[in-house]
Coordinates of C-alpha atoms in Angstrom, one line a residue:
Chain Q
M1 CA 111.9 92.9 123.1
R2 CA 114.6 91.2 121.0
K3 CA 114.7 90.4 117.3
A4 CA 114.2 86.8 116.3
T5 CA 112.9 84.8 113.3
I6 CA 110.3 82.1 112.9
T7 CA 110.8 79.6 110.1
V8 CA 108.4 78.2 107.6
L9 CA 108.6 74.4 107.5
R10 CA 105.6 73.8 105.3
P11 CA 103.9 76.8 103.6
G12 CA 100.3 75.6 103.0
V13 CA 98.3 76.4 100.0
C14 CA 98.7 80.2 99.8
S15 CA 100.2 81.9 102.9
T16 CA 101.1 85.5 102.7
I17 CA 102.0 88.4 105.1
Q18 CA 99.1 90.8 105.1
D19 CA 98.0 93.9 107.0
L20 CA 95.1 96.2 106.2
G21 CA 96.6 97.3 102.8
R22 CA 98.3 100.2 101.2
F23 CA 96.3 103.4 100.6
G24 CA 97.2 106.7 99.0
Y25 CA 98.6 105.2 95.8
Q26 CA 95.6 103.9 93.9
D27 CA 95.8 106.8 91.6
Q28 CA 99.2 105.5 90.5
G29 CA 97.8 102.1 89.7
V30 CA 98.9 100.5 93.0
S31 CA 96.4 97.9 94.3
P32 CA 95.7 98.2 98.1
S33 CA 96.0 94.4 98.5
G34 CA 95.7 93.5 102.3
A35 CA 93.8 90.9 104.2
L36 CA 90.9 89.0 102.5
D37 CA 89.1 89.2 105.8
P38 CA 90.2 92.3 107.6
V39 CA 87.9 91.7 110.6
S40 CA 89.5 88.4 111.4
L41 CA 93.0 90.0 111.0
K42 CA 92.1 92.8 113.4
T43 CA 90.6 90.3 115.8
A44 CA 93.8 88.2 115.8
N45 CA 95.9 91.3 116.3
S46 CA 93.8 92.5 119.2
L47 CA 94.2 89.1 120.9
V48 CA 98.0 89.6 121.2
G49 CA 97.9 93.2 122.1
N50 CA 98.8 94.5 118.6
D51 CA 97.6 97.5 116.7
P52 CA 94.8 96.4 114.4
S53 CA 96.9 97.2 111.4
A54 CA 99.9 95.0 112.4
A55 CA 101.1 92.5 109.8
A56 CA 100.1 88.9 110.4
I57 CA 100.2 85.6 108.4
E58 CA 97.2 85.0 106.2
M59 CA 96.6 81.3 105.4
V60 CA 94.1 80.1 102.8
Q61 CA 92.5 76.6 102.9
V62 CA 95.5 74.8 104.4
G63 CA 97.7 76.4 107.0
A64 CA 101.5 76.4 107.4
K65 CA 103.8 74.5 109.7
I66 CA 106.1 76.9 111.5
A67 CA 109.1 76.7 113.8
L68 CA 108.3 79.2 116.6
K69 CA 110.8 80.8 119.1
G70 CA 110.2 81.0 122.8
G71 CA 109.0 84.4 124.0
L72 CA 106.1 84.8 121.6
V73 CA 102.4 85.5 122.0
I74 CA 100.3 84.3 119.1
A75 CA 96.6 84.0 118.3
F76 CA 94.3 82.6 115.6
A77 CA 91.1 84.1 114.2
G78 CA 89.0 83.5 111.0
G79 CA 88.3 80.2 109.4
V80 CA 88.2 77.2 111.8
C81 CA 91.4 75.3 112.3
A82 CA 93.0 73.3 115.1
P83 CA 96.7 74.4 115.3
E84 CA 98.8 71.7 117.0
I85 CA 101.9 71.8 119.1
S86 CA 103.4 68.3 119.9
G87 CA 100.1 66.7 118.9
V88 CA 98.0 68.9 121.3
P89 CA 95.4 71.0 119.5
L90 CA 95.3 74.7 120.6
P91 CA 92.2 76.9 120.8
M92 CA 91.5 79.7 118.5
L93 CA 90.3 83.2 119.6
R94 CA 92.5 83.6 122.6
P95 CA 96.2 84.5 123.2
I96 CA 98.7 81.6 123.2
F97 CA 101.9 82.1 125.2
V98 CA 104.9 80.2 123.7
L99 CA 107.8 80.1 126.2
V100 CA 110.2 77.8 124.4
D101 CA 111.1 76.9 120.8
V102 CA 108.3 74.7 119.4
V103 CA 106.8 73.6 116.0
I104 CA 103.2 74.6 115.3
D105 CA 101.2 72.9 112.6
I106 CA 98.1 74.9 111.6
G107 CA 96.6 72.2 109.3
Q108 CA 93.4 72.4 107.3
V109 CA 90.8 75.2 107.5
T110 CA 87.8 73.0 108.1
N111 CA 85.1 75.7 108.1
G112 CA 85.5 79.1 106.3
N113 CA 88.4 79.7 104.0
V114 CA 91.1 81.9 105.5
V115 CA 92.7 82.0 109.0
Y116 CA 95.1 84.6 110.4
M117 CA 97.9 83.9 112.8
S118 CA 99.0 87.1 114.6
V119 CA 102.3 87.5 116.5
R120 CA 102.7 90.0 119.3
G121 CA 104.8 92.8 117.8
G122 CA 103.7 91.9 114.3
I123 CA 105.7 90.3 111.4
C124 CA 108.5 92.9 111.0
V125 CA 109.2 92.9 107.3
D126 CA 109.9 96.2 105.7
K127 CA 107.0 98.4 104.6
V128 CA 106.5 99.2 100.9
F129 CA 104.5 102.3 100.2
G130 CA 103.4 102.4 103.8
S131 CA 102.2 98.8 104.2
R132 CA 103.5 95.3 104.7
S133 CA 100.8 93.6 102.7
T134 CA 101.8 91.2 99.9
H135 CA 100.5 91.9 96.4
L136 CA 101.3 88.6 94.5
G137 CA 100.4 90.0 91.1
T138 CA 103.1 92.7 91.1
K139 CA 105.5 90.9 93.6
T140 CA 105.1 93.8 96.1
G141 CA 105.6 93.8 99.8
G142 CA 105.4 91.0 102.3
L143 CA 108.4 88.7 102.1
N144 CA 109.9 89.2 98.7
G145 CA 106.4 89.8 97.2
V146 CA 105.6 86.1 97.0
A147 CA 103.6 83.5 99.0
L148 CA 105.6 81.8 101.8
R149 CA 108.0 79.0 100.9
V150 CA 109.8 76.3 102.8
G151 CA 112.8 77.8 104.7
D152 CA 111.4 81.4 104.8
Q153 CA 112.4 83.2 107.9
L154 CA 109.9 85.8 109.2
P155 CA 111.3 88.6 111.4
V156 CA 109.5 88.9 114.7
A157 CA 110.2 90.3 118.2
V158 CA 110.5 88.0 121.3
A159 CA 110.1 89.1 124.9
K160 CA 110.9 87.7 128.3
I161 CA 107.7 86.1 129.5
S162 CA 107.5 84.9 133.1
K163 CA 105.6 81.6 133.4
R164 CA 105.2 82.1 137.1
D165 CA 103.4 85.4 136.6
L166 CA 101.1 84.0 134.0
V167 CA 100.2 81.0 136.1
D168 CA 99.4 83.4 138.9
R169 CA 97.1 85.3 136.6
G170 CA 95.1 82.2 135.5
V171 CA 97.0 80.9 132.5
T172 CA 97.1 77.2 132.2
F173 CA 100.2 75.6 130.7
F174 CA 100.2 72.4 128.7
C175 CA 103.0 70.8 126.6
D176 CA 104.9 72.3 129.6
D177 CA 105.6 75.7 128.1
V178 CA 102.7 76.7 125.9
G179 CA 99.8 78.3 127.8
T180 CA 96.4 79.9 127.3
P181 CA 94.1 81.9 129.6
P182 CA 90.7 80.4 130.5
W183 CA 88.8 82.9 128.5
S184 CA 88.2 83.3 124.7
I185 CA 86.0 85.5 122.6
R186 CA 83.2 84.6 120.3
P187 CA 84.0 84.5 116.6
T188 CA 83.8 88.0 115.0
V189 CA 82.9 86.8 111.5
E190 CA 80.0 84.5 111.0
L191 CA 81.3 81.8 108.6
P192 CA 79.1 81.2 105.5
S193 CA 76.9 78.1 105.5
E194 CA 76.2 76.1 102.4
L195 CA 73.8 78.7 100.9
T196 CA 74.5 82.3 102.0
D197 CA 72.8 85.5 101.3
I198 CA 75.2 88.3 100.5
R199 CA 73.9 91.9 100.4
F200 CA 75.1 94.3 97.6
I201 CA 74.5 97.9 96.5
P202 CA 73.0 97.6 93.0
S203 CA 74.7 99.8 90.3
K204 CA 73.0 102.0 87.7
I205 CA 73.7 99.2 85.2
F206 CA 71.8 96.7 87.3
Q207 CA 69.0 99.1 87.9
S208 CA 68.6 99.7 84.1
L209 CA 68.2 96.0 83.4
E210 CA 64.7 94.6 82.6
K211 CA 63.0 93.5 85.8
V212 CA 63.0 89.9 84.6
D213 CA 66.8 89.9 84.2
Q214 CA 67.3 91.6 87.6
Q215 CA 65.2 88.8 89.1
K216 CA 67.0 86.1 87.3
F217 CA 70.3 87.4 88.8
L218 CA 68.8 87.6 92.3
D219 CA 67.3 84.1 92.1
T220 CA 70.6 82.5 90.9
E221 CA 72.5 80.4 93.5
F222 CA 76.1 81.1 92.4
V223 CA 78.7 78.5 93.2
L224 CA 82.2 79.6 94.2
S225 CA 84.7 78.3 91.6
P226 CA 88.1 76.8 92.4
T227 CA 89.7 79.3 90.0
S228 CA 89.1 82.0 92.7
N229 CA 92.1 83.7 94.2
R230 CA 93.1 86.9 96.1
M231 CA 92.4 89.0 93.1
G232 CA 88.9 87.8 92.5
Y233 CA 86.4 85.2 93.6
R234 CA 84.8 83.7 90.5
L235 CA 81.2 82.5 90.6
K236 CA 79.4 80.0 88.4
G237 CA 75.7 80.4 87.7
N238 CA 73.1 81.6 85.2
A239 CA 74.8 83.7 82.7
L240 CA 73.8 87.4 82.8
Q241 CA 74.2 89.0 79.5
L242 CA 75.0 92.7 79.7
D243 CA 75.3 95.0 76.8
D244 CA 78.8 96.3 76.0
S245 CA 80.4 93.8 78.3
A246 CA 83.3 93.4 76.0
N247 CA 83.9 97.1 75.4
M248 CA 83.5 99.3 78.4
K249 CA 86.0 102.0 79.2
S250 CA 88.0 101.2 82.4
R251 CA 86.6 102.8 85.5
P252 CA 87.7 102.9 89.1
V253 CA 86.5 99.9 91.2
C254 CA 86.5 99.0 94.9
V255 CA 86.9 95.7 96.8
G256 CA 83.6 93.8 96.5
T257 CA 82.8 95.1 93.0
I258 CA 80.7 92.4 91.2
Q259 CA 82.0 92.4 87.6
V260 CA 80.2 90.6 84.7
P261 CA 82.6 89.8 81.8
P262 CA 81.3 88.7 78.4
D263 CA 80.7 85.0 79.5
G264 CA 78.2 86.2 82.0
Q265 CA 79.9 84.5 85.0
P266 CA 80.4 87.1 87.8
I267 CA 83.8 87.9 89.3
V268 CA 83.9 89.6 92.7
L269 CA 87.0 91.8 93.1
M270 CA 88.9 91.0 96.3
A271 CA 92.0 92.3 98.1
E272 CA 94.4 92.2 95.1
R273 CA 92.0 93.9 92.7
Q274 CA 93.4 96.2 90.0
T275 CA 92.5 99.9 90.6
T276 CA 90.4 100.1 87.5
G277 CA 88.3 97.6 85.6
G278 CA 86.9 97.4 82.1
Y279 CA 84.0 95.0 82.7
P280 CA 80.5 96.3 83.6
S281 CA 79.6 95.9 87.3
V282 CA 76.1 95.0 88.8
G283 CA 77.1 96.6 92.1
E284 CA 79.3 96.1 95.2
I285 CA 79.0 93.7 98.1
I286 CA 78.5 95.7 101.3
T287 CA 81.4 96.0 103.7
V288 CA 79.9 94.0 106.5
D289 CA 79.1 91.1 104.2
L290 CA 82.4 91.2 102.4
F291 CA 84.3 89.5 105.3
R292 CA 81.7 86.7 105.3
F293 CA 82.0 86.4 101.6
A294 CA 85.8 86.2 101.8
Q295 CA 85.3 83.1 104.1
A296 CA 83.2 81.2 101.5
R297 CA 84.7 77.9 100.5
V298 CA 85.0 76.5 97.0
G299 CA 81.7 74.8 96.1
Q300 CA 79.6 76.8 98.5
T301 CA 76.7 78.9 97.0
V302 CA 75.7 82.5 97.4
R303 CA 72.7 84.5 96.5
F304 CA 72.7 88.3 96.1
I305 CA 70.3 90.6 97.9
P306 CA 70.1 94.3 96.9
V307 CA 70.1 96.9 99.7
S308 CA 70.4 100.6 99.8
V309 CA 73.7 102.4 100.5
E310 CA 72.0 103.7 103.7
V311 CA 71.5 100.1 105.0
A312 CA 75.0 99.3 104.1
Q313 CA 76.5 102.3 105.9
G314 CA 74.3 101.6 108.9
G315 CA 76.0 98.1 109.0
V316 CA 79.5 99.7 108.9
V317 CA 78.6 102.0 111.8
R318 CA 77.3 99.1 113.9
L319 CA 80.2 96.8 113.1
E320 CA 82.8 99.5 114.1
K321 CA 81.0 100.1 117.4
E322 CA 80.9 96.4 118.2
M323 CA 84.5 95.9 117.3
K324 CA 85.6 98.8 119.4
T325 CA 83.7 97.5 122.4
L326 CA 85.2 94.0 121.9
F327 CA 88.8 95.2 121.4
D328 CA 88.6 97.5 124.4
S329 CA 87.6 94.6 126.6
I330 CA 90.4 92.3 125.1
S331 CA 92.9 95.1 125.7
Q332 CA 91.8 95.3 129.3
R333 CA 92.3 91.5 129.8
M334 CA 95.6 91.6 128.0
S335 CA 96.9 94.4 130.3
E336 CA 96.0 92.2 133.3
L337 CA 98.0 89.3 131.8
L338 CA 101.1 91.1 130.6
V339 CA 101.7 93.9 133.0
Chain M
M1 CA 84.7 126.4 82.2
T2 CA 81.6 124.5 83.3
F3 CA 81.2 121.0 84.5
R4 CA 78.2 118.9 85.5
Y5 CA 78.6 115.9 87.8
E6 CA 76.6 112.8 88.7
F7 CA 77.3 111.0 91.9
S8 CA 76.8 107.3 92.7
P9 CA 77.9 105.1 95.6
L10 CA 81.0 103.0 95.0
G11 CA 80.5 100.4 97.7
D12 CA 79.5 101.9 101.1
T13 CA 82.8 103.8 101.7
G14 CA 83.3 105.4 98.3
V15 CA 81.6 107.8 95.8
L16 CA 82.0 107.7 92.0
I17 CA 81.9 111.1 90.5
N18 CA 81.0 111.1 86.8
I19 CA 81.8 114.3 84.9
T20 CA 78.8 114.4 82.6
E21 CA 79.4 117.7 80.9
N22 CA 82.7 119.2 80.3
S23 CA 83.2 122.3 78.3
D24 CA 86.9 121.8 78.1
P25 CA 87.8 119.7 75.0
A26 CA 90.6 118.2 77.0
T27 CA 88.5 116.0 79.4
S28 CA 91.6 114.4 81.0
R29 CA 93.1 117.7 82.1
A30 CA 89.9 118.6 83.8
T31 CA 89.6 115.2 85.4
R32 CA 93.1 115.4 86.7
A33 CA 92.7 119.0 88.0
I34 CA 89.5 118.1 89.8
A35 CA 91.1 115.0 91.3
D36 CA 94.1 116.9 92.5
F37 CA 91.8 119.5 94.1
L38 CA 89.8 116.8 95.9
R39 CA 93.0 115.0 97.0
K40 CA 94.4 118.1 98.6
A41 CA 91.0 119.3 100.1
E42 CA 91.4 119.3 103.8
Q43 CA 87.7 119.1 104.5
F44 CA 87.7 115.5 103.1
R45 CA 91.0 113.7 104.0
F46 CA 90.2 111.0 101.4
L47 CA 92.1 107.7 101.6
D48 CA 92.4 107.7 97.8
V49 CA 91.2 109.8 94.9
V50 CA 91.3 107.9 91.6
P51 CA 90.7 109.7 88.2
A52 CA 90.0 107.6 85.1
F53 CA 88.7 109.1 81.9
D54 CA 85.5 111.0 82.8
N55 CA 85.2 109.4 86.3
I56 CA 86.8 110.1 89.7
A57 CA 86.4 107.7 92.6
V58 CA 86.9 109.1 96.1
F59 CA 87.4 106.7 99.1
F60 CA 86.4 107.8 102.6
R61 CA 88.2 106.7 105.8
L62 CA 86.1 104.4 107.9
D63 CA 86.2 106.8 110.9
E64 CA 84.7 109.5 108.7
V65 CA 81.8 107.2 107.6
I66 CA 81.0 106.2 111.2
I67 CA 81.0 109.8 112.6
S68 CA 77.7 110.8 111.0
S69 CA 75.7 107.8 112.2
D70 CA 72.5 109.8 112.5
T71 CA 72.2 111.2 109.0
S72 CA 72.7 109.4 105.8
F73 CA 76.5 109.5 105.2
F74 CA 76.1 109.1 101.5
S75 CA 73.7 112.1 101.0
K76 CA 75.8 114.3 103.2
A77 CA 78.9 113.2 101.3
I78 CA 77.3 114.2 98.0
Q79 CA 76.2 117.6 99.4
D80 CA 79.7 118.3 100.7
L81 CA 81.2 117.2 97.3
K82 CA 78.7 119.3 95.3
G83 CA 79.5 122.3 97.5
A84 CA 83.3 121.9 97.1
L85 CA 83.1 121.4 93.4
K86 CA 80.7 124.3 92.8
S87 CA 83.2 126.7 94.2
L88 CA 86.1 125.2 92.3
R89 CA 87.9 127.5 89.9
L90 CA 90.1 125.4 87.7
N91 CA 93.3 126.7 86.2
L92 CA 93.9 124.3 83.3
D93 CA 96.8 126.2 81.8
D94 CA 99.5 124.3 83.7
E95 CA 98.0 120.9 83.8
G96 CA 100.0 118.1 82.3
K97 CA 103.3 117.7 80.5
V98 CA 104.4 116.4 77.1
V99 CA 106.5 113.2 77.3
S100 CA 108.6 111.9 74.4
L101 CA 109.2 108.2 75.0
P102 CA 112.0 106.6 73.0
V103 CA 110.9 103.3 71.5
C104 CA 112.9 100.7 69.7
Y105 CA 110.6 99.0 67.2
D106 CA 113.2 96.3 66.4
P107 CA 111.4 92.9 65.8
T108 CA 113.3 91.3 68.7
F109 CA 111.2 93.7 70.9
G110 CA 108.2 94.2 68.6
I111 CA 107.2 90.5 68.8
D112 CA 103.7 91.1 67.4
L113 CA 104.7 93.5 64.5
E114 CA 104.2 90.7 61.9
S115 CA 100.8 89.7 63.2
I116 CA 99.7 93.3 63.5
A117 CA 100.7 93.7 59.8
A118 CA 98.7 90.7 58.8
Q119 CA 95.6 91.8 60.7
S120 CA 95.8 95.5 59.7
D121 CA 96.9 95.1 56.1
L122 CA 99.7 97.6 56.7
S123 CA 103.5 97.1 56.3
I124 CA 105.7 97.1 59.4
N125 CA 107.2 100.4 58.4
Q126 CA 103.7 101.9 58.0
I127 CA 102.7 100.6 61.5
I128 CA 105.8 102.2 63.0
E129 CA 105.2 105.5 61.1
I130 CA 101.5 105.7 62.2
H131 CA 102.1 104.6 65.8
S132 CA 104.9 107.2 66.3
S133 CA 103.3 110.1 64.6
V134 CA 100.3 110.5 67.0
S135 CA 100.3 112.5 70.2
Y136 CA 98.4 110.4 72.7
N137 CA 96.4 111.5 75.7
V138 CA 96.8 109.8 79.1
G139 CA 93.2 109.0 80.0
A140 CA 93.6 106.8 83.0
L141 CA 96.1 104.8 85.1
G142 CA 95.2 101.3 86.2
F143 CA 96.0 97.5 85.6
A144 CA 99.4 97.8 87.3
P145 CA 101.5 100.6 89.0
G146 CA 102.6 103.0 86.2
F147 CA 100.4 101.6 83.5
A148 CA 98.7 104.4 81.5
Y149 CA 95.8 104.0 79.0
L150 CA 96.9 106.2 76.1
Q151 CA 94.0 107.4 73.9
G152 CA 94.2 108.5 70.3
I153 CA 95.2 105.3 68.4
D154 CA 94.8 105.6 64.7
Q155 CA 91.8 103.6 63.6
R156 CA 93.9 101.5 61.3
L157 CA 95.7 100.1 64.3
N158 CA 92.5 99.4 66.3
L159 CA 92.7 95.6 66.8
P160 CA 90.9 93.4 69.4
R161 CA 93.1 92.0 72.1
R162 CA 95.1 88.8 71.4
A163 CA 93.0 85.7 71.5
S164 CA 95.2 84.2 74.3
P165 CA 97.1 86.5 76.6
R166 CA 100.7 85.9 77.4
T167 CA 101.7 84.9 80.9
R168 CA 104.6 87.2 80.7
V169 CA 105.2 90.4 78.7
E170 CA 108.7 92.1 79.3
A171 CA 108.8 95.4 81.2
G172 CA 109.0 98.4 78.8
S173 CA 107.0 96.6 76.1
V174 CA 105.0 99.1 74.1
A175 CA 101.7 97.6 72.9
I176 CA 98.3 98.3 71.4
A177 CA 94.7 96.9 71.9
S178 CA 91.4 98.3 70.7
E179 CA 91.4 102.1 71.0
Y180 CA 94.5 102.3 73.3
T181 CA 98.2 102.0 73.3
G182 CA 100.3 101.6 76.4
V183 CA 103.6 100.5 78.0
Y184 CA 103.9 97.6 80.4
P185 CA 105.7 99.1 83.4
A186 CA 106.9 95.7 84.7
D187 CA 107.1 92.0 83.7
L188 CA 103.4 91.2 83.7
P189 CA 100.8 88.9 82.0
G190 CA 99.2 90.7 79.1
G191 CA 97.0 90.3 76.0
W192 CA 97.9 93.4 74.0
H193 CA 99.9 93.3 70.8
V194 CA 103.6 94.3 71.4
L195 CA 105.3 96.5 68.8
G196 CA 108.4 97.7 70.5
R197 CA 110.2 98.5 73.8
T198 CA 111.2 101.6 75.7
P199 CA 114.3 101.7 78.0
V200 CA 112.5 104.3 80.2
K201 CA 111.2 103.3 83.7
L202 CA 107.5 104.0 83.9
F203 CA 107.1 103.7 87.7
V204 CA 109.7 105.1 90.0
A205 CA 109.7 105.7 93.8
G206 CA 105.9 105.2 94.1
R207 CA 105.0 107.5 91.2
S208 CA 104.0 106.8 87.7
L209 CA 106.0 108.7 85.1
L210 CA 102.8 109.3 83.1
Q211 CA 99.9 111.1 84.8
V212 CA 96.3 111.6 83.7
G213 CA 96.2 114.6 81.3
D214 CA 99.8 114.2 80.0
Q215 CA 100.5 113.9 76.3
V216 CA 102.7 111.1 75.0
Q217 CA 104.6 110.8 71.8
F218 CA 106.7 107.8 70.8
Q219 CA 110.2 108.5 69.3
P220 CA 111.7 105.7 67.3
I221 CA 115.3 104.9 68.2
S222 CA 117.8 102.3 67.0
M223 CA 118.8 99.2 68.9
S224 CA 122.2 100.7 69.8
D225 CA 120.5 103.9 71.1
F226 CA 118.2 101.7 73.1
T227 CA 121.1 100.2 75.0
K228 CA 122.7 103.7 75.5
F229 CA 119.6 105.6 76.3
N230 CA 118.7 106.4 80.0
R231 CA 116.9 109.7 79.9
V232 CA 113.5 110.8 78.9
S233 CA 112.9 114.3 77.5
T234 CA 109.9 116.2 78.8
K235 CA 108.6 119.6 78.3
K236 CA 105.7 121.5 79.8
L237 CA 102.6 121.9 77.7

């Protein structure tokens, strides 16, 4: 493989380089950051034969327009979009072989909130504290620690790809030199509908509330606010008044922690969360629902359902098994295509 | 040295350990020592161990969570943690260091000195005297890499956060809010009251200069010393 760069012609709303995040430094105040929807990131990586933790381009709400180089394999997973090359829309959820220099326009995410574009070999920016993830708040990692801008050049690796061999193996080419195999996978993240139930593990604080207040929280249909970002998704709904919400000592938090500040409007901590938080928390969204929640669009509503940590962990176990089975089968197909 | 712990889930891949009883008056030294023990413990291989005041969060690797699919991972994790902590013999004598941070309280750096004076009914000289005469305890790191929550602020300097935070506070700014004082390790948005600036770097090569359990004292220096100064003095407790 040979070094090359792809160029950002139009960045989109908030496009950043992300992998699965940086761990081992939270005790120093370093936020893990990473993909908002790690399942879709891993899926996109699997579809180009990458390690699940390879760096990809995360695009929120509106995707980028990028000048690609010939010799790349790319794929899209996550929120629904119709990336176009020369006006021809390309499918998501399968590898796309790009044999010549072309411009791809990812356009709007029409369902869900965030889409990942993977490139075979990954986006080769330098690692910072073991990860290529961008943390916008502290300008760490990714490409100069900021969202992609017009003119940015992203380092990738290109390979010699034989069109003849791919055609023999069932790949159909259109636009002359862009091709896809006849198979694709089913989406790995169920995108949220207008009203979505999200399961969470209730905290001691939640459990100590009066039953009528607990029920009020659980009955509320919270609306995702446009002030949401990679640090936290903000929800509007019935205000929940917690004691001491202005004065709690900072305590460690995790991704999916549901904080309730003094105004009673919950904030769910997402990828760029700080390592500790001073607002009280009613609990944490379970891992297997967090990917769906990350895909919620501004204006959509969510309701919270309390579950036990056992149910939550059962979900994690099942999800990992399903993903392993899927990625093994993708790997098998990819080895048939790219011998 | 006795400790009592309470365990609760922190999401489905973490556990929050609350130290409910601590016979050592220096809670932070114990929190740090216990966190260090857990971080190094080979039986666990935690992704992260995060101490903060009287809490320690531990984060499990996903492959550890899925291994024990038959039994409740959480109850097993608690059992394992209880067992490991029970047999823990802490040596608190060499935990922590004393850090003397040079601070220039010149009003060009201490942009909130006047408003602190107005709110606290103290003169600027009194504020500087009080702020620099206390030995603060590092209770937790958080907010940003290298940001330490320093406990022990004199009650006269206990002020609520600024009504509207600034979008940018200069790196090195020394500030106060409610019961804490702290130093902004980088240019960051912030709502604390700024009273001076230190030339010392708070986060270097992936490590915070200040760690949980350390003691910090602020040393007033002149503007000309600020520009010359590039070392911090530390001595072991």
